Short mmCIF file of C-alpha atoms and ligand atoms in Angstrom, two decimals:
data_model
loop_
_atom_site.label_atom_id
_atom_site.label_comp_id
_atom_site.label_asym_id
_atom_site.label_seq_id
_atom_site.Cartn_x
_atom_site.Cartn_y
_atom_site.Cartn_z
CA UNK A 1194 115.23 35.21 28.71
CA UNK A 1195 116.76 37.28 31.48
CA UNK A 1196 119.33 35.54 33.67
CA UNK A 1197 119.73 36.91 37.20
CA UNK A 1198 122.04 35.71 39.93
CA UNK A 1199 120.92 37.62 43.00
CA UNK A 1200 117.64 37.63 44.90
CA UNK A 1201 117.62 41.45 44.89
CA UNK A 1202 118.03 41.60 41.08
CA UNK A 1203 115.25 39.06 40.66
CA UNK A 1204 112.89 40.95 42.93
CA UNK A 1205 113.67 44.23 41.11
CA UNK A 1206 112.73 42.54 37.86
CA UNK A 1207 109.54 41.00 39.24
CA UNK A 1208 108.19 43.96 41.21
CA UNK A 1209 106.91 46.03 38.25
CA UNK A 1210 105.45 42.91 36.64
CA UNK A 1211 103.56 42.08 39.83
CA UNK A 1212 102.39 45.70 40.11
CA UNK A 1213 100.92 45.36 36.63
CA UNK A 1214 98.93 42.38 37.95
CA UNK A 1215 100.76 39.79 35.86
CA UNK A 1216 100.55 36.19 37.08
CA UNK A 1217 103.94 34.79 38.03
CA UNK A 1218 104.64 31.06 37.68
CA UNK A 1219 107.67 29.33 39.12
CA UNK A 1220 109.48 26.11 38.20
CA UNK A 1221 112.33 25.27 40.61
CA UNK A 1222 114.99 22.88 39.27
CA UNK A 1223 118.47 21.62 39.97
CA UNK A 1224 119.47 21.95 36.31
CA UNK A 1225 120.66 19.12 34.03
CA UNK A 1226 117.37 19.81 32.31
CA UNK A 1227 115.45 17.29 30.26
CA UNK A 1228 112.07 17.09 28.57
CA UNK A 1229 110.40 16.53 31.97
CA UNK A 1230 111.56 19.95 33.20
CA UNK A 1231 110.68 21.57 29.88
CA UNK A 1232 107.15 20.19 30.12
CA UNK A 1233 106.85 22.00 33.48
CA UNK A 1234 108.03 25.23 31.83
CA UNK A 1235 105.48 24.85 29.04
CA UNK A 1236 102.72 24.13 31.52
CA UNK A 1237 103.74 27.22 33.49
CA UNK A 1238 103.68 29.36 30.34
CA UNK A 1239 100.13 28.20 29.61
CA UNK A 1240 98.90 29.13 33.08
CA UNK A 1241 100.90 32.30 33.79
CA UNK A 1242 102.05 35.57 32.23
CA UNK A 1243 105.62 35.28 33.48
CA UNK A 1244 107.58 32.04 33.87
CA UNK A 1245 110.46 32.06 36.33
CA UNK A 1246 112.78 29.04 36.48
CA UNK A 1247 115.52 28.51 39.04
CA UNK A 1248 118.57 26.31 38.73
CA UNK A 1249 120.30 25.57 41.99
CA UNK A 1250 121.90 22.28 43.01
CA UNK A 1251 120.83 22.46 46.62
CA UNK A 1252 123.48 20.91 48.88
CA UNK A 1253 121.04 20.68 51.80
CA UNK A 1254 119.03 17.93 50.15
CA UNK A 1255 121.98 15.61 49.63
CA UNK A 1256 123.10 13.31 52.44
CA UNK A 1257 126.82 13.10 53.33
CA UNK A 1258 127.29 9.93 51.26
CA UNK A 1259 125.10 11.00 48.33
CA UNK A 1260 125.91 12.18 44.83
CA UNK A 1261 126.15 15.99 45.26
CA UNK A 1262 129.56 16.13 43.56
CA UNK A 1263 128.52 13.75 40.79
CA UNK A 1264 125.17 15.46 40.19
CA UNK A 1265 125.19 16.43 36.48
CA UNK A 1266 125.66 20.14 35.74
CA UNK A 1267 125.55 21.86 32.36
CA UNK A 1268 124.38 25.44 32.71
CA UNK A 1269 125.18 26.51 29.13
CA UNK A 1270 123.00 23.74 27.73
CA UNK A 1271 120.29 24.42 30.33
CA UNK A 1272 120.13 28.10 29.33
CA UNK A 1273 119.80 27.16 25.67
CA UNK A 1274 116.96 24.72 26.46
CA UNK A 1275 115.13 27.25 28.63
CA UNK A 1276 115.43 29.90 25.93
CA UNK A 1277 113.97 27.48 23.43
CA UNK A 1278 111.12 26.64 25.86
CA UNK A 1279 110.58 30.40 26.20
CA UNK A 1280 111.04 30.77 29.94
CA UNK A 1281 111.08 34.48 30.81
CA UNK A 1282 113.49 34.64 33.74
CA UNK A 1283 116.17 32.28 35.00
CA UNK A 1284 117.25 32.69 38.60
CA UNK A 1285 120.72 31.18 38.90
CA UNK A 1286 122.09 31.82 42.37
CA UNK A 1287 125.42 30.49 43.60
CA UNK A 1288 125.70 28.60 46.85
CA UNK A 1289 127.50 31.34 48.80
CA UNK A 1290 124.88 33.99 48.10
CA UNK A 1291 121.94 31.63 48.38
CA UNK A 1292 122.99 30.37 51.81
CA UNK A 1293 125.05 33.28 53.15
CA UNK A 1294 127.37 32.75 56.13
CA UNK A 1295 125.28 32.44 59.26
CA UNK A 1296 122.28 30.88 57.51
CA UNK A 1297 120.76 28.51 60.05
CA UNK A 1298 117.07 28.06 59.32
CA UNK A 1299 115.56 24.69 58.50
CA UNK A 1300 111.98 24.12 57.38
CA UNK A 1301 110.88 20.55 58.02
CA UNK A 1302 107.60 18.79 57.43
CA UNK A 1303 107.65 15.95 59.93
CA UNK A 1304 105.48 12.90 59.21
CA UNK A 1305 105.29 13.04 55.40
CA UNK A 1306 109.08 13.32 55.14
CA UNK A 1307 109.66 10.02 56.89
CA UNK A 1308 108.38 7.08 54.78
CA UNK A 1309 109.50 6.00 51.27
CA UNK A 1310 112.54 8.09 50.24
CA UNK A 1311 112.75 9.51 53.76
CA UNK A 1312 113.85 6.14 55.12
CA UNK A 1313 117.00 5.98 52.99
CA UNK A 1314 117.44 9.76 52.84
CA UNK A 1315 116.51 10.98 56.33
CA UNK A 1316 117.64 14.59 55.80
CA UNK A 1317 116.56 14.93 52.16
CA UNK A 1318 113.12 16.47 52.53
CA UNK A 1319 114.18 18.99 55.16
CA UNK A 1320 116.72 20.13 52.55
CA UNK A 1321 113.99 20.32 49.91
CA UNK A 1322 111.50 22.21 52.07
CA UNK A 1323 114.18 24.60 53.28
CA UNK A 1324 115.27 25.48 49.74
CA UNK A 1325 111.71 25.66 48.39
CA UNK A 1326 110.67 27.86 51.32
CA UNK A 1327 113.57 30.19 50.60
CA UNK A 1328 112.87 30.20 46.85
CA UNK A 1329 109.17 30.92 47.41
CA UNK A 1330 110.13 33.76 49.76
CA UNK A 1331 112.32 35.27 47.05
CA UNK A 1332 110.14 34.69 43.96
CA UNK A 1333 106.70 34.97 45.64
CA UNK A 1334 104.96 33.31 42.69
CA UNK A 1335 101.25 32.86 42.17
CA UNK A 1336 101.81 29.34 40.90
CA UNK A 1337 104.40 26.69 41.74
CA UNK A 1338 104.81 23.68 39.46
CA UNK A 1339 106.34 20.38 40.58
CA UNK A 1340 106.50 17.05 38.75
CA UNK A 1341 104.73 13.85 39.76
CA UNK A 1342 107.93 11.82 39.49
CA UNK A 1343 108.94 13.25 42.87
CA UNK A 1344 105.51 12.53 44.30
CA UNK A 1345 106.62 12.53 47.92
CA UNK A 1346 108.34 15.88 47.36
CA UNK A 1347 105.07 17.21 45.94
CA UNK A 1348 103.12 16.03 49.01
CA UNK A 1349 105.71 17.38 51.45
CA UNK A 1350 105.78 20.79 49.76
CA UNK A 1351 101.98 20.79 49.55
CA UNK A 1352 101.79 20.22 53.31
CA UNK A 1353 104.33 22.98 53.95
CA UNK A 1354 102.33 25.44 51.84
CA UNK A 1355 99.11 24.51 53.65
CA UNK A 1356 100.67 24.61 57.12
CA UNK A 1357 102.27 28.01 56.52
CA UNK A 1358 99.24 29.35 54.62
CA UNK A 1359 101.30 30.67 51.75
CA UNK A 1360 99.31 32.31 48.96
CA UNK A 1361 100.64 30.10 46.19
CA UNK A 1362 98.82 27.53 44.10
CA UNK A 1363 100.69 24.25 43.76
CA UNK A 1364 100.24 22.27 40.56
CA UNK A 1365 101.50 18.75 39.92
CA UNK A 1366 102.52 17.96 36.34
CA UNK A 1367 102.51 14.38 34.99
CA UNK A 1368 105.62 12.22 34.69
CA UNK A 1369 107.34 12.50 31.32
CA UNK A 1370 108.78 9.22 30.07
CA UNK A 1371 111.28 8.10 27.47
CA UNK A 1372 109.78 6.06 24.60
CA UNK A 1373 110.63 2.85 26.45
CA UNK A 1374 108.83 4.02 29.60
CA UNK A 1375 111.78 5.12 31.75
CA UNK A 1376 110.79 8.19 33.77
CA UNK A 1377 112.95 11.12 32.71
CA UNK A 1378 115.48 12.06 35.36
CA UNK A 1379 118.72 14.01 35.44
CA UNK A 1380 120.28 10.92 37.01
CA UNK A 1381 119.56 8.72 33.96
CA UNK A 1382 122.79 9.95 32.30
CA UNK A 1383 124.68 8.11 35.02
CA UNK A 1384 123.38 4.70 33.92
CA UNK A 1385 125.70 2.40 31.98
CA UNK A 1386 124.48 1.07 28.63
CA UNK A 1387 123.24 -2.18 30.15
CA UNK A 1388 121.66 -0.40 33.13
CA UNK A 1389 119.89 1.96 30.72
CA UNK A 1390 118.40 -1.08 28.94
CA UNK A 1391 117.19 -2.55 32.24
CA UNK A 1392 115.88 0.65 33.84
CA UNK A 1393 112.55 0.85 31.89
CA UNK A 1394 111.57 -2.35 33.70
CA UNK A 1395 110.81 -0.20 36.74
CA UNK A 1396 107.89 1.29 34.81
CA UNK A 1397 106.85 -2.16 33.61
CA UNK A 1398 106.80 -3.36 37.24
CA UNK A 1399 104.53 -0.46 38.17
CA UNK A 1400 102.25 -1.30 35.26
CA UNK A 1401 101.97 -4.89 36.47
CA UNK A 1402 100.67 -3.50 39.76
CA UNK A 1403 98.15 -1.28 38.01
CA UNK A 1404 96.96 -4.21 35.85
CA UNK A 1405 96.53 -6.41 38.92
CA UNK A 1406 94.56 -3.67 40.68
CA UNK A 1407 92.40 -3.17 37.59
CA UNK A 1408 91.73 -6.91 37.48
CA UNK A 1409 90.40 -6.74 41.03
CA UNK A 1410 93.38 -7.30 43.35
CA UNK A 1411 92.66 -5.20 46.43
CA UNK A 1412 95.24 -6.52 48.88
CA UNK A 1413 98.09 -4.02 49.25
CA UNK A 1414 100.36 -6.85 50.44
CA UNK A 1415 99.71 -8.78 47.22
CA UNK A 1416 100.26 -5.71 45.06
CA UNK A 1417 103.48 -4.96 46.93
CA UNK A 1418 104.62 -8.55 46.33
CA UNK A 1419 103.99 -8.15 42.59
CA UNK A 1420 105.97 -4.91 42.53
CA UNK A 1421 108.85 -6.23 44.62
CA UNK A 1422 109.13 -9.44 42.63
CA UNK A 1423 109.22 -7.60 39.29
CA UNK A 1424 111.78 -5.06 40.55
CA UNK A 1425 113.98 -7.75 42.09
CA UNK A 1426 114.13 -9.50 38.71
CA UNK A 1427 115.77 -6.48 37.05
CA UNK A 1428 119.40 -7.29 36.30
CA UNK A 1429 121.87 -5.02 38.11
CA UNK A 1430 119.18 -3.35 40.21
CA UNK A 1431 119.04 -3.15 44.00
CA UNK A 1432 115.57 -2.40 45.29
CA UNK A 1433 115.55 0.37 47.87
CA UNK A 1434 111.80 0.23 48.38
CA UNK A 1435 108.61 -0.99 46.74
CA UNK A 1436 105.48 0.26 48.46
CA UNK A 1437 101.74 0.63 48.09
CA UNK A 1438 100.62 3.62 50.15
CA UNK A 1439 97.75 6.04 50.55
CA UNK A 1440 98.51 8.84 48.09
CA UNK A 1441 97.80 11.61 50.57
CA UNK A 1442 99.24 10.36 53.87
CA UNK A 1443 101.91 8.18 52.19
CA UNK A 1444 101.21 5.59 54.88
CA UNK A 1445 100.92 1.86 54.14
CA UNK A 1446 97.45 0.49 53.55
CA UNK A 1447 95.94 -2.95 53.95
CA UNK A 1448 93.23 -2.88 51.29
CA UNK A 1449 92.52 -0.65 48.31
CA UNK A 1450 89.11 0.94 48.82
CA UNK A 1451 86.92 2.38 46.06
CA UNK A 1452 87.23 6.05 45.16
CA UNK A 1453 90.45 6.66 47.04
CA UNK A 1454 93.81 7.28 45.45
CA UNK A 1455 96.83 5.14 46.20
CA UNK A 1456 100.42 5.25 45.10
CA UNK A 1457 102.62 2.44 43.92
CA UNK A 1458 106.12 3.78 44.50
CA UNK A 1459 109.58 2.40 43.84
CA UNK A 1460 113.20 3.38 44.33
CA UNK A 1461 115.92 1.33 42.73
CA UNK A 1462 119.70 1.63 42.75
CA UNK A 1463 121.74 0.94 39.63
CA UNK A 1464 125.32 1.10 40.94
CA UNK A 1465 125.11 4.32 42.98
CA UNK A 1466 122.47 6.02 40.79
CA UNK A 1467 119.15 5.91 42.60
CA UNK A 1468 116.06 6.08 40.38
CA UNK A 1469 112.53 6.65 41.61
CA UNK A 1470 109.21 6.18 39.87
CA UNK A 1471 105.57 5.87 40.84
CA UNK A 1472 102.06 5.31 39.59
CA UNK A 1473 98.75 6.49 41.00
CA UNK A 1474 96.14 3.79 41.53
CA UNK A 1475 92.43 4.38 41.78
CA UNK A 1476 89.90 1.59 41.91
CA UNK A 1477 86.21 1.79 41.18
O1 PAF B 278 112.90 18.44 42.27
C1 PAF B 278 113.96 19.09 42.29
O2 PAF B 278 114.66 19.24 41.29
C2 PAF B 278 114.42 19.68 43.61
O3 PAF B 278 114.16 18.85 44.66
C3 PAF B 278 113.89 21.11 43.86
C4 PAF B 278 112.38 21.12 44.01
C5 PAF B 278 114.30 22.02 42.72
C6 PAF B 278 114.48 21.66 45.15
O4 PAF B 278 115.87 21.72 45.09
#
């Protein structure tokens, strides 16, 4: 795997590959890699000739009181994991070169950035879309892969790509879970032992919602109640949100209608570690 630190070096590496007509896939990350990220790399390898991964802890997507400083970083381990997963190129910029002095552009998707995580993290998605826009401008991939765990991020980036008519195909990869159901996340390492034992209950709460929907519950208010009640019962957890929304608009719904896709979504704090998870719901 080639490791490059500058946009120019990366483009020099990619240009001849693109000229040969090779299909370039891109997996952006903030490092602290786990099996979830590696599943994106494998998926990318299946679909593309060249897999580019980036590691960049993007300061723009952290609010002033959020965990930028505490965000886990372990580049040596990440490189080893990416080599094992057979990524071809790692783009590893540092903050100064990635956002050079004078950088002042923001890319913001308005409506989709506001509900769910946007309520607690009002500047988060503008930070995400700005960094993804810049990364896409540098890498210019044919395929971009994002994980379902950050479903709102996926929808926001999807909207940005559509609005700006960028020639990149966006693919969403499924959530990868620990054996006990906890969605893999770089933030899981920040859970205490007892919090780690409680955290899988977020997934169980989402499953209760799915079961209720499968049994015929169509009222979004009832499903939300089920989700909220189950999340509130988790010891040491503070519920940030529990919502049932339309999976495309991310807006609240009243009733689940047949053949439409909905999202049960949750964000829960354990101490100051904020975990998110979600489940797609589709009723016949
Ligand atoms: O999902 C993430 O890890 C980040 O939000 C992303 C897409 C790499 C942008 O910094």
